[in-house]
Amino acid sequence: MPQLFRPYADTVARSVLVALLVLPFAGIALAYWTMRSNYITGETVTLEQPVPFSHAHHVGGLGLDCRYCHSGVETSAVAGVPPTHTCMTCHSQLYTQTAMLAPVRESLANGTPIHWNKVNRLPDYVYFDHSIHIAKGVGCSTCHGPVDRMRLMRQAAPLTMGWCLACHRDPAAHLRPPEKIFDTEWQPPADQAEQGKKLAAFYHVDNKHLTDCSVCHR
Amino acid sequence: MTLAVPAQAPTSEHAGELERWTQPGARTYEDVNALVSAPLLDRDGWTWRAWWIGFAISLALTTAFAVCIFVVFSRGLGVWGVNSTVVWGFAIANYVWWIGIGNAGTLISAMLLLTRQKWRASTNRFAEAMTLFAAAIAGIFPIIHLGRPLYFYWLTPYPNTMTVWPQWRSALIWDFWAILSYILFSIIFWYVGLIPDLATLRDRARSRVARKVYGALALGWRGSLRHWHAYEILHLTLACLGVPLVVSLHSVVGMDFAASLMPGWQETIFPPYFVVGAMYSGFAMVVCLAALVRWGFRLQALITVEHFDVMAKIMLMASIVMGLSYASEWFTAWYQGDRAGRSLVVFEFTGSYSVMYWALLLCNVAAPQAFWFAAVRRSVPLVFLLAVVINIGMWLERILIIWNTLSHDYLPSSWRLYFPTLWDWLTMIGSLGLFALMFLVFVRLLPSVSMHEVRHLVAEETEP
Amino acid sequence: MTPRAPSSERAHRAGAAAGDVDRRGALRLMASGVALALASCGRPPEEVVPYVDMPERLTPGVPLRFATALPLGGYARGVIVTSTEGRPIKVEGNPRHPASLGATDVFCEAAVLSLCDPDRLKVVRRGDEIATWSAFEAALLGQMEQERARHGAGLRILTNRVTSPTLLRQIDALLKALPEAKWHRYEPIDDDAPLAGAAQAFGRPLTALPRFADARVVLALDADPIGAGPGQIRFGHDLVRARQSHSAQEFLRLYAVEPAWTLTGAAADHRVALHHALVRNLALAVAHELGAPSPDTPLPPDAARFARAAAADLKARAGQGLVVAGRRQPAEVHALCHWINAQLRAPIDYIAPVDPSSMSHNDSLRALADDIASHKVQTLVIIGANPAYDAPGDLHFADALAAVPFSVRLGSHDDETATRCTWRLPQSHPLESWSDLRAHEGTASIVQPLIRPLYDSRTAHQMLALVGGAAAGASLDQVRATWTPQAGGDLGGWWRRTLQDGVVANSAGKPVTPPSAKLPQVQPAGTPNGLSLALAPDPSLWDGGEANNAWLQECPRPFEKQVWGNALHVSEIDARRLKLEDGDVVRVQANGRTIEAPVLVRAGQAADTLAATLGHGRTHAGAIGNGIGFDVYALRRSDAPSRWAVDGVTLAPAGRRQNLLLAQHHFRLDGEAEDLQPRLTLAELAQGKHAPNAPSANPPTLLPPESRDTYAWAMVIDTTACIGCNACVVACQAENNVPVVGPAEIAMGRDMHWLRVDTYEVHGRPGFSPIPCMHCEHAPCEPVCPVAASIHDSEGLNVQVYNRCVGTRFCESNCPYKVRRFNFFGYADGAEYANLGAECVRAVFNPDVTVRGRGVMEKCTYCVQRISRARRAAEKENRAIRDGEVVTACEAACPTRAISFGDRNDPKAAIQAQRAAPHAYALLGDLGTRPRTTYVARLRNPNPDLGEAQA
């Protein structure tokens, strides 16, 4: 009877068998890698804003304190984006004619708020509270990065649950002294290991229960 | 035309063998091959009307099944009759029922292979196919019964950015692994068993396409002694793996209920009792299929009355064990002296579902007692009928395990009944349709009886 | 299935809304699902919209609380309303207010939902066309010209009960300006009989305020002081306070005689069911024991024994005995009670009626109807009242309205009355308006708005200003004008103080010493012939004004657990005689009127007595309330002796059945099952009898003990204190964004309440036990969840992580208490019932609580958001959370303090004593679940002379 298959059929058969074993795992690996990629987490992504507000200029250049605009950060869950009035405290005097600031002036004139694009976004089922983090020695730049060097605001951390948990499991590594909370250039000192322990004691930060689901989800 | 040689010459223990599992008309290798492969290869000789009718019906039901799944996904579980206290319903019952049926195939081939039951030869192939399809369908239900089926993969321990893992104490996780491994195993076991027959088909096929396809699937089987040797070892090893797997699978399903706190579920007897129940319903289904295959492909010579006789005996045994298990449930309920447990048993016999409960006892325990009589065992129509009855009874048992306990648990304030909706029924019947569809396609394309094993059997029976 | 009858297609629409079965819908669902799963991919861009000019005192994310008052039947209950970003989202009681004492009732709790009811009247309408306020003002001007010409001879004002000093002042001024004009006021839930009774006894109308806290023996004659009503919170609180002690002497003993079950009857130590007409005989019998020369009165033997025992008990406790009669009893019975109380020197305060108008509500409305009939009325201004719906049937008020040439209706909805008036004007909700109100005992409060009116609506004050010919002006000025004299010099300071306190300092009604009560001539009643229908306000809907509030419609009635409708309660005896079963529909015929009603058979209801509640069968309530239940106002007669009983009722089967929507189906407990709601008498307690399953008595376990290094939250529920008022149920719903499922879903056996009140009958006596999640230390729901969505936190909370839940529902299957609730559809998110998905309704959501989507399990969290808030506050101050700092929503709402919450690891916590009490128990504790929610068994103080027969 005639030959059914060519010799390469063997190779095909074998590679198929191998693929059957390998592909599933390859798939999982790929999925995992994608989930962590900036494309998914939005890390380093910079968004267009109605007004190209530059933290680099206001914080890095003029040295404004974070709380000047984000006034709720010590008392409220949300740090708060400043009302148009806050911008106008200066800009009623400075750059009063620049086209760049037109939206701000309109906002004040028509009483219509400015629609900023949210940069650091958590899912609705995550109840993050700025004030408690500030009160417990977690500085702004720990999550928001060196805003004083950002022309347009960008997301500086992956903001994945794993990332949150890393700190909730070992907060000491990220704690800083009270006077450094709003220091956007703060870097953990060489001896953060024992500094952190001291600070944890000072702030009464205890990581035993920080990973309870109910800490962030309700 | 190559013909496979039986691996081992018949040994003395088979000498003087009186019992014959094959009829005259299937006493040579050629007869066997012809009988089994003819319908697949030379179709013109055959009329397929019955097949087409069956195919049309099952295709329709399968579509209905697909529609149900879509409706459940798009509108929500609320389309079913599930309510605040009876939060489980048909989906879980169907799942348990199908997985039970999914047991028998492997049980038959593996366990009977190990116990050297020769009669398995002519039944194991379609029994294994049945297993595979039933298990596959069973696998669908746990997913569609989820509130958020999109996230079924959260039951798998995959690396994720949330750094959370499944909850290993949950019986549902054990279930997940049990089903997964069981399906994988069934596929391999079934396929390995198919290889020699695929080769036979390759060699007998006329059309080139058929040869190519069967050939590719046959993985270049040549029936050399080396091949047969490897095959026997692999098949036997798989069988050894299979038996514990079957037992574990349905024990785990039993633990879905046993590992709970609810009256009527919290029973240590559940795992073994579920295994037997599974075997029971499985055998019943095998009998039905055997009768159909036998009639459809005129295989009276290969699937003989003897087969129905032995399977009836097994079902009889199972029915007695089931009866005992029920009795032990009632006893423990009384013996442990728990208010809820006792009140539940009373509810079973007198409550809102009591008619169904009595029906289940009738189907699973009373009716099969007819198998004490040889006449019944040896009448294919009767055995077939009773097998259907048993399958119905087993389904009733599955649904009542859920309904009774959840409708009548600890606090009377939350006692509620379950009212099935149209979608409940459609999902259940639809799954039957899908099963029928898959089985019909199988018998159309693959040998529904294992030719090489029957040839082996013939060899043993013809050369004392 | 059959039960889907009334509004199935409505519910179907709701159900389908989850993504109407088309491809795009399904894809959208999937997309949103994925979006939820992944961190950010595919999410539409989100915006941050800051203020242009941030309001004073407001920090985004920090809620504010304001004191105000909410009316019920015209009387105030002082409340404190929480507002986030300007949205009032939660009402709680004002501890400073005598009619609240910090607690609420179902109506207070539901007010925030009424505020954003999508069916509110949003625009001025003239007939059916949309008009404007200016158009109306023009029309009114012309009309008032004529009226002024004839000194208001054709002008009639119709209101509900008015206690607002400002409104009274305005009405007064108006009537002075137009001497011929008349003011009528009608409250369907009237108090005519009590006032008339007082007038008979003392020669002038007085309001009696029983001081239950000082009483030790109370006899309620067909009275329900702790049932729904303006005084419920206060009376319930006082009565329960007097039932705390463990000594039979100190523990208030409550006797109740009533035709049909009331909350008072359920709380009573002794209760007899007696036909409403025979109650007077019992009163006479009691009076006789106290020396009244009353004739021999026919009474059933058990009632007679009851009367003797009660009278003896009352006599024995001079100065502490108290008799109260209900609004169904005629004036002379009330007068007789006053005489009895005088003999007993009962702890009662008498004050001048808070509602000053002397005419009875019924007569007032009849007078108006007569004037309309005789065409005396040219201009009718209706403020709030809805007589077209709730007037007695014989007045045919709906038709009468048509005869008025110029009729104006200021009201919240385009309801039965509005649709029959020339002008329909939107009225501001109490949470939107400045006003003032008095409580049932006289204390005045300033009503301040929580939010600027959602629509172009006016308050009653502005309306009266318009009628008076002035500009609408601002209600604030009118209210301030009223109180300027009070304030003395410094209005600003007085105003700020009063607003902060929520009450006007010492404005309570001054107790007067009444003249000695005359013994009235009361003719004993003969044995009643034929059936009579006893009416009562609905425990959830009151008079029906709130019928469009879905929280109230779905709030299970205390006894029969019926939702979305009412039923005609038939006593077991009559049901047997008439061969009626639950769900049979009957034609109820009385006074030439016929209505159809489904039957519900009730044990413990007096023979020949039918019972039904008002407030149902609305036709123009809105999408929620229309066509729910049947309307019994039609059966009332304005010329009958009482509005609260309809005599000579005949029943005829209508030949059909109707599925009653019940949230609970099995009520009777006997044998071992009685342990599910144990009850002890004080005597048994004294003999050292314990409740089964003490909280500490846990079966052994192999599981490790849970950590004790932090808080261990625990709840204790005192079933002696629970009066079954449901305030906790609605409070929980409001606090935790618990959705409404609607009648069709209820019929399917689904519901969403996180906190339910189980009602059980043991030996025919109902008892209530609120059932939140037990937060078991060894929670059966946790090990079965495959994805660890149901999991313990270190403080002992059994948390449900919605965003992790995949919806296997294994947790609920394995929950012995069945307290978990599953979103079979997107009840709160995509498949809302009726119009509850409307944008404005989303304003009531509590931003601190996730709105659960379809396919996830949810349950009581012990108000974890409140715990977290307290924990963060405490940690900022580096201190521990103080006992009583965390108050759960149900605890805050409870009028009788039946629920208490605290840290079980804190030896000084208030709950410790209750957990250690001999009659404390853990529900199903023998299962080894170690519930954190434990109970205190129900205590009763039966009269040994009467024995268990009527206990």
Tab-separated table of N, CA and C in Angstrom, chain C residues 136 139-159 170-185 364 367-372 374-383 397 403-409 422-423 463-470:
chain	number	residue	atom	x	y	z
C	136	PHE	N	-48.578	80.720	38.160
C	136	PHE	CA	-49.478	80.398	39.271
C	136	PHE	C	-49.708	81.630	40.140
C	139	ALA	N	-52.168	83.839	38.625
C	139	ALA	CA	-53.523	83.309	38.755
C	139	ALA	C	-54.023	83.473	40.186
C	140	LEU	N	-53.148	83.158	41.143
C	140	LEU	CA	-53.548	83.241	42.551
C	140	LEU	C	-53.902	84.677	42.913
C	141	LEU	N	-53.076	85.608	42.392
C	141	LEU	CA	-53.313	87.028	42.683
C	141	LEU	C	-54.750	87.387	42.326
C	142	GLY	N	-55.115	87.046	41.085
C	142	GLY	CA	-56.476	87.363	40.625
C	142	GLY	C	-57.504	86.744	41.556
C	143	GLN	N	-57.317	85.483	41.872
C	143	GLN	CA	-58.280	84.775	42.696
C	143	GLN	C	-58.393	85.429	44.071
C	144	MET	N	-57.227	85.799	44.621
C	144	MET	CA	-57.239	86.365	45.979
C	144	MET	C	-57.874	87.742	45.987
C	145	GLU	N	-57.744	88.462	44.855
C	145	GLU	CA	-58.460	89.737	44.748
C	145	GLU	C	-59.920	89.523	45.144
C	146	GLN	N	-60.563	88.567	44.432
C	146	GLN	CA	-61.984	88.300	44.684
C	146	GLN	C	-62.191	87.924	46.145
C	147	GLU	N	-61.305	87.042	46.638
C	147	GLU	CA	-61.488	86.571	48.014
C	147	GLU	C	-61.431	87.744	48.983
C	148	ARG	N	-60.422	88.613	48.757
C	148	ARG	CA	-60.314	89.747	49.678
C	148	ARG	C	-61.608	90.559	49.629
C	149	ALA	N	-62.147	90.657	48.417
C	149	ALA	CA	-63.385	91.434	48.262
C	149	ALA	C	-64.459	90.888	49.203
C	150	ARG	N	-64.564	89.546	49.241
C	150	ARG	CA	-65.611	88.964	50.115
C	150	ARG	C	-65.002	88.439	51.415
C	151	HIS	N	-63.910	89.089	51.876
C	151	HIS	CA	-63.277	88.763	53.163
C	151	HIS	C	-62.962	87.270	53.271
C	152	GLY	N	-62.646	86.683	52.149
C	152	GLY	CA	-62.222	85.279	52.164
C	152	GLY	C	-63.357	84.305	52.374
C	153	ALA	N	-64.588	84.773	52.117
C	153	ALA	CA	-65.740	83.881	52.365
C	153	ALA	C	-65.612	82.590	51.578
C	154	GLY	N	-64.973	82.649	50.400
C	154	GLY	CA	-64.888	81.437	49.582
C	154	GLY	C	-63.576	80.708	49.766
C	155	LEU	N	-62.717	81.200	50.679
C	155	LEU	CA	-61.372	80.628	50.808
C	155	LEU	C	-61.336	79.582	51.914
C	156	ARG	N	-60.798	78.428	51.559
C	156	ARG	CA	-60.600	77.371	52.558
C	156	ARG	C	-59.163	76.877	52.458
C	157	ILE	N	-58.544	76.702	53.607
C	157	ILE	CA	-57.197	76.112	53.654
C	157	ILE	C	-57.331	74.721	54.272
C	158	LEU	N	-56.760	73.719	53.634
C	158	LEU	CA	-56.773	72.375	54.209
C	158	LEU	C	-55.345	71.906	54.418
C	159	THR	N	-55.037	71.528	55.631
C	159	THR	CA	-53.695	71.010	55.922
C	159	THR	C	-53.837	69.702	56.689
C	170	GLN	N	-48.647	81.960	60.685
C	170	GLN	CA	-49.032	82.458	59.362
C	170	GLN	C	-50.524	82.248	59.120
C	171	ILE	N	-51.023	81.043	59.481
C	171	ILE	CA	-52.448	80.765	59.280
C	171	ILE	C	-53.276	81.771	60.075
C	172	ASP	N	-52.838	81.970	61.319
C	172	ASP	CA	-53.539	82.918	62.182
C	172	ASP	C	-53.635	84.277	61.509
C	173	ALA	N	-52.485	84.756	61.038
C	173	ALA	CA	-52.442	86.066	60.387
C	173	ALA	C	-53.408	86.101	59.202
C	174	LEU	N	-53.360	85.016	58.422
C	174	LEU	CA	-54.195	84.963	57.215
C	174	LEU	C	-55.672	85.058	57.603
C	175	LEU	N	-56.058	84.294	58.635
C	175	LEU	CA	-57.467	84.269	59.035
C	175	LEU	C	-57.877	85.628	59.614
C	176	LYS	N	-56.924	86.311	60.251
C	176	LYS	CA	-57.236	87.651	60.743
C	176	LYS	C	-57.515	88.575	59.574
C	177	ALA	N	-56.648	88.453	58.540
C	177	ALA	CA	-56.783	89.337	57.374
C	177	ALA	C	-58.077	89.032	56.628
C	178	LEU	N	-58.433	87.743	56.580
C	178	LEU	CA	-59.647	87.349	55.842
C	178	LEU	C	-60.589	86.621	56.792
C	179	PRO	N	-61.319	87.360	57.608
C	179	PRO	CA	-62.084	86.753	58.704
C	179	PRO	C	-63.082	85.700	58.238
C	180	GLU	N	-63.534	85.788	56.991
C	180	GLU	CA	-64.538	84.824	56.532
C	180	GLU	C	-63.899	83.498	56.120
C	181	ALA	N	-62.601	83.537	55.870
C	181	ALA	CA	-61.926	82.314	55.399
C	181	ALA	C	-61.878	81.300	56.527
C	182	LYS	N	-61.749	80.027	56.169
C	182	LYS	CA	-61.681	78.977	57.189
C	182	LYS	C	-60.478	78.094	56.957
C	183	TRP	N	-59.912	77.622	58.069
C	183	TRP	CA	-58.804	76.663	58.003
C	183	TRP	C	-59.316	75.307	58.495
C	184	HIS	N	-59.191	74.294	57.671
C	184	HIS	CA	-59.541	72.935	58.071
C	184	HIS	C	-58.265	72.112	58.148
C	185	ARG	N	-58.250	71.165	59.065
C	185	ARG	CA	-57.077	70.292	59.090
C	185	ARG	C	-57.533	68.867	59.358
C	364	SER	N	-63.747	68.465	61.207
C	364	SER	CA	-63.144	69.513	60.393
C	364	SER	C	-63.277	69.169	58.915
C	367	ALA	N	-66.929	69.304	57.755
C	367	ALA	CA	-67.374	70.689	57.558
C	367	ALA	C	-66.942	71.165	56.175
C	368	LEU	N	-65.695	70.881	55.822
C	368	LEU	CA	-65.184	71.312	54.521
C	368	LEU	C	-65.995	70.662	53.410
C	369	ALA	N	-66.226	69.359	53.556
C	369	ALA	CA	-66.976	68.641	52.518
C	369	ALA	C	-68.363	69.259	52.361
C	370	ASP	N	-68.992	69.578	53.493
C	370	ASP	CA	-70.317	70.173	53.419
C	370	ASP	C	-70.264	71.512	52.694
C	371	ASP	N	-69.288	72.352	53.082
C	371	ASP	CA	-69.160	73.662	52.427
C	371	ASP	C	-68.988	73.497	50.929
C	372	ILE	N	-68.147	72.527	50.549
C	372	ILE	CA	-67.940	72.323	49.109
C	372	ILE	C	-69.252	71.925	48.467
C	374	SER	N	-72.193	72.595	49.355
C	374	SER	CA	-73.128	73.726	49.238
C	374	SER	C	-72.461	74.906	48.526
C	375	HIS	N	-71.432	74.604	47.712
C	375	HIS	CA	-70.804	75.596	46.831
C	375	HIS	C	-70.359	76.842	47.554
C	376	LYS	N	-70.006	76.716	48.826
C	376	LYS	CA	-69.495	77.889	49.535
C	376	LYS	C	-68.019	78.111	49.223
C	377	VAL	N	-67.372	77.086	48.685
C	377	VAL	CA	-65.919	77.149	48.522
C	377	VAL	C	-65.566	77.567	47.101
C	378	GLN	N	-64.942	78.737	46.992
C	378	GLN	CA	-64.462	79.195	45.685
C	378	GLN	C	-62.985	78.859	45.511
C	379	THR	N	-62.225	79.017	46.582
C	379	THR	CA	-60.783	78.826	46.530
C	379	THR	C	-60.389	77.828	47.595
C	380	LEU	N	-59.791	76.730	47.165
C	380	LEU	CA	-59.352	75.722	48.134
C	380	LEU	C	-57.846	75.544	48.013
C	381	VAL	N	-57.144	75.809	49.099
C	381	VAL	CA	-55.692	75.648	49.104
C	381	VAL	C	-55.359	74.458	49.998
C	382	ILE	N	-54.886	73.381	49.373
C	382	ILE	CA	-54.535	72.175	50.138
C	382	ILE	C	-53.025	72.110	50.288
C	383	ILE	N	-52.577	72.044	51.505
C	383	ILE	CA	-51.131	71.975	51.753
C	383	ILE	C	-50.811	70.617	52.359
C	397	PHE	N	-64.653	62.528	48.680
C	397	PHE	CA	-63.924	63.787	48.584
C	397	PHE	C	-63.333	63.991	47.199
C	403	ALA	N	-65.800	70.021	42.274
C	403	ALA	CA	-66.798	71.091	42.355
C	403	ALA	C	-66.181	72.428	42.767
C	404	VAL	N	-64.885	72.408	43.147
C	404	VAL	CA	-64.258	73.661	43.581
C	404	VAL	C	-63.685	74.381	42.364
C	405	PRO	N	-64.097	75.613	42.139
C	405	PRO	CA	-63.633	76.310	40.919
C	405	PRO	C	-62.126	76.488	40.871
C	406	PHE	N	-61.533	76.894	41.986
C	406	PHE	CA	-60.102	77.182	41.972
C	406	PHE	C	-59.437	76.415	43.124
C	407	SER	N	-58.828	75.285	42.807
C	407	SER	CA	-58.214	74.485	43.865
C	407	SER	C	-56.709	74.383	43.618
C	408	VAL	N	-55.976	74.513	44.701
C	408	VAL	CA	-54.516	74.502	44.642
C	408	VAL	C	-54.014	73.418	45.569
C	409	ARG	N	-53.041	72.661	45.117
C	409	ARG	CA	-52.488	71.626	45.983
C	409	ARG	C	-50.963	71.743	46.004
C	422	THR	N	-56.863	72.218	40.390
C	422	THR	CA	-56.520	73.068	39.260
C	422	THR	C	-55.012	73.238	39.157
C	423	TRP	N	-54.415	73.543	40.285
C	423	TRP	CA	-52.967	73.765	40.305
C	423	TRP	C	-52.301	72.713	41.171
C	463	MET	N	-45.890	79.074	50.673
C	463	MET	CA	-47.224	78.983	50.068
C	463	MET	C	-48.194	79.924	50.777
C	464	LEU	N	-48.159	79.866	52.110
C	464	LEU	CA	-49.090	80.719	52.854
C	464	LEU	C	-48.786	82.185	52.608
C	465	ALA	N	-47.480	82.500	52.498
C	465	ALA	CA	-47.116	83.886	52.201
C	465	ALA	C	-47.774	84.295	50.891
C	466	LEU	N	-47.697	83.412	49.889
C	466	LEU	CA	-48.312	83.728	48.588
C	466	LEU	C	-49.808	83.945	48.755
C	467	VAL	N	-50.455	83.015	49.484
C	467	VAL	CA	-51.904	83.135	49.668
C	467	VAL	C	-52.222	84.457	50.367
C	468	GLY	N	-51.338	84.844	51.290
C	468	GLY	CA	-51.553	86.093	52.016
C	468	GLY	C	-51.305	87.316	51.165
C	469	GLY	N	-50.861	87.079	49.936
C	469	GLY	CA	-50.705	88.216	49.030
C	469	GLY	C	-49.287	88.754	49.013
C	470	ALA	N	-48.413	88.210	49.868
C	470	ALA	CA	-47.023	88.665	49.873
C	470	ALA	C	-46.233	87.848	48.849
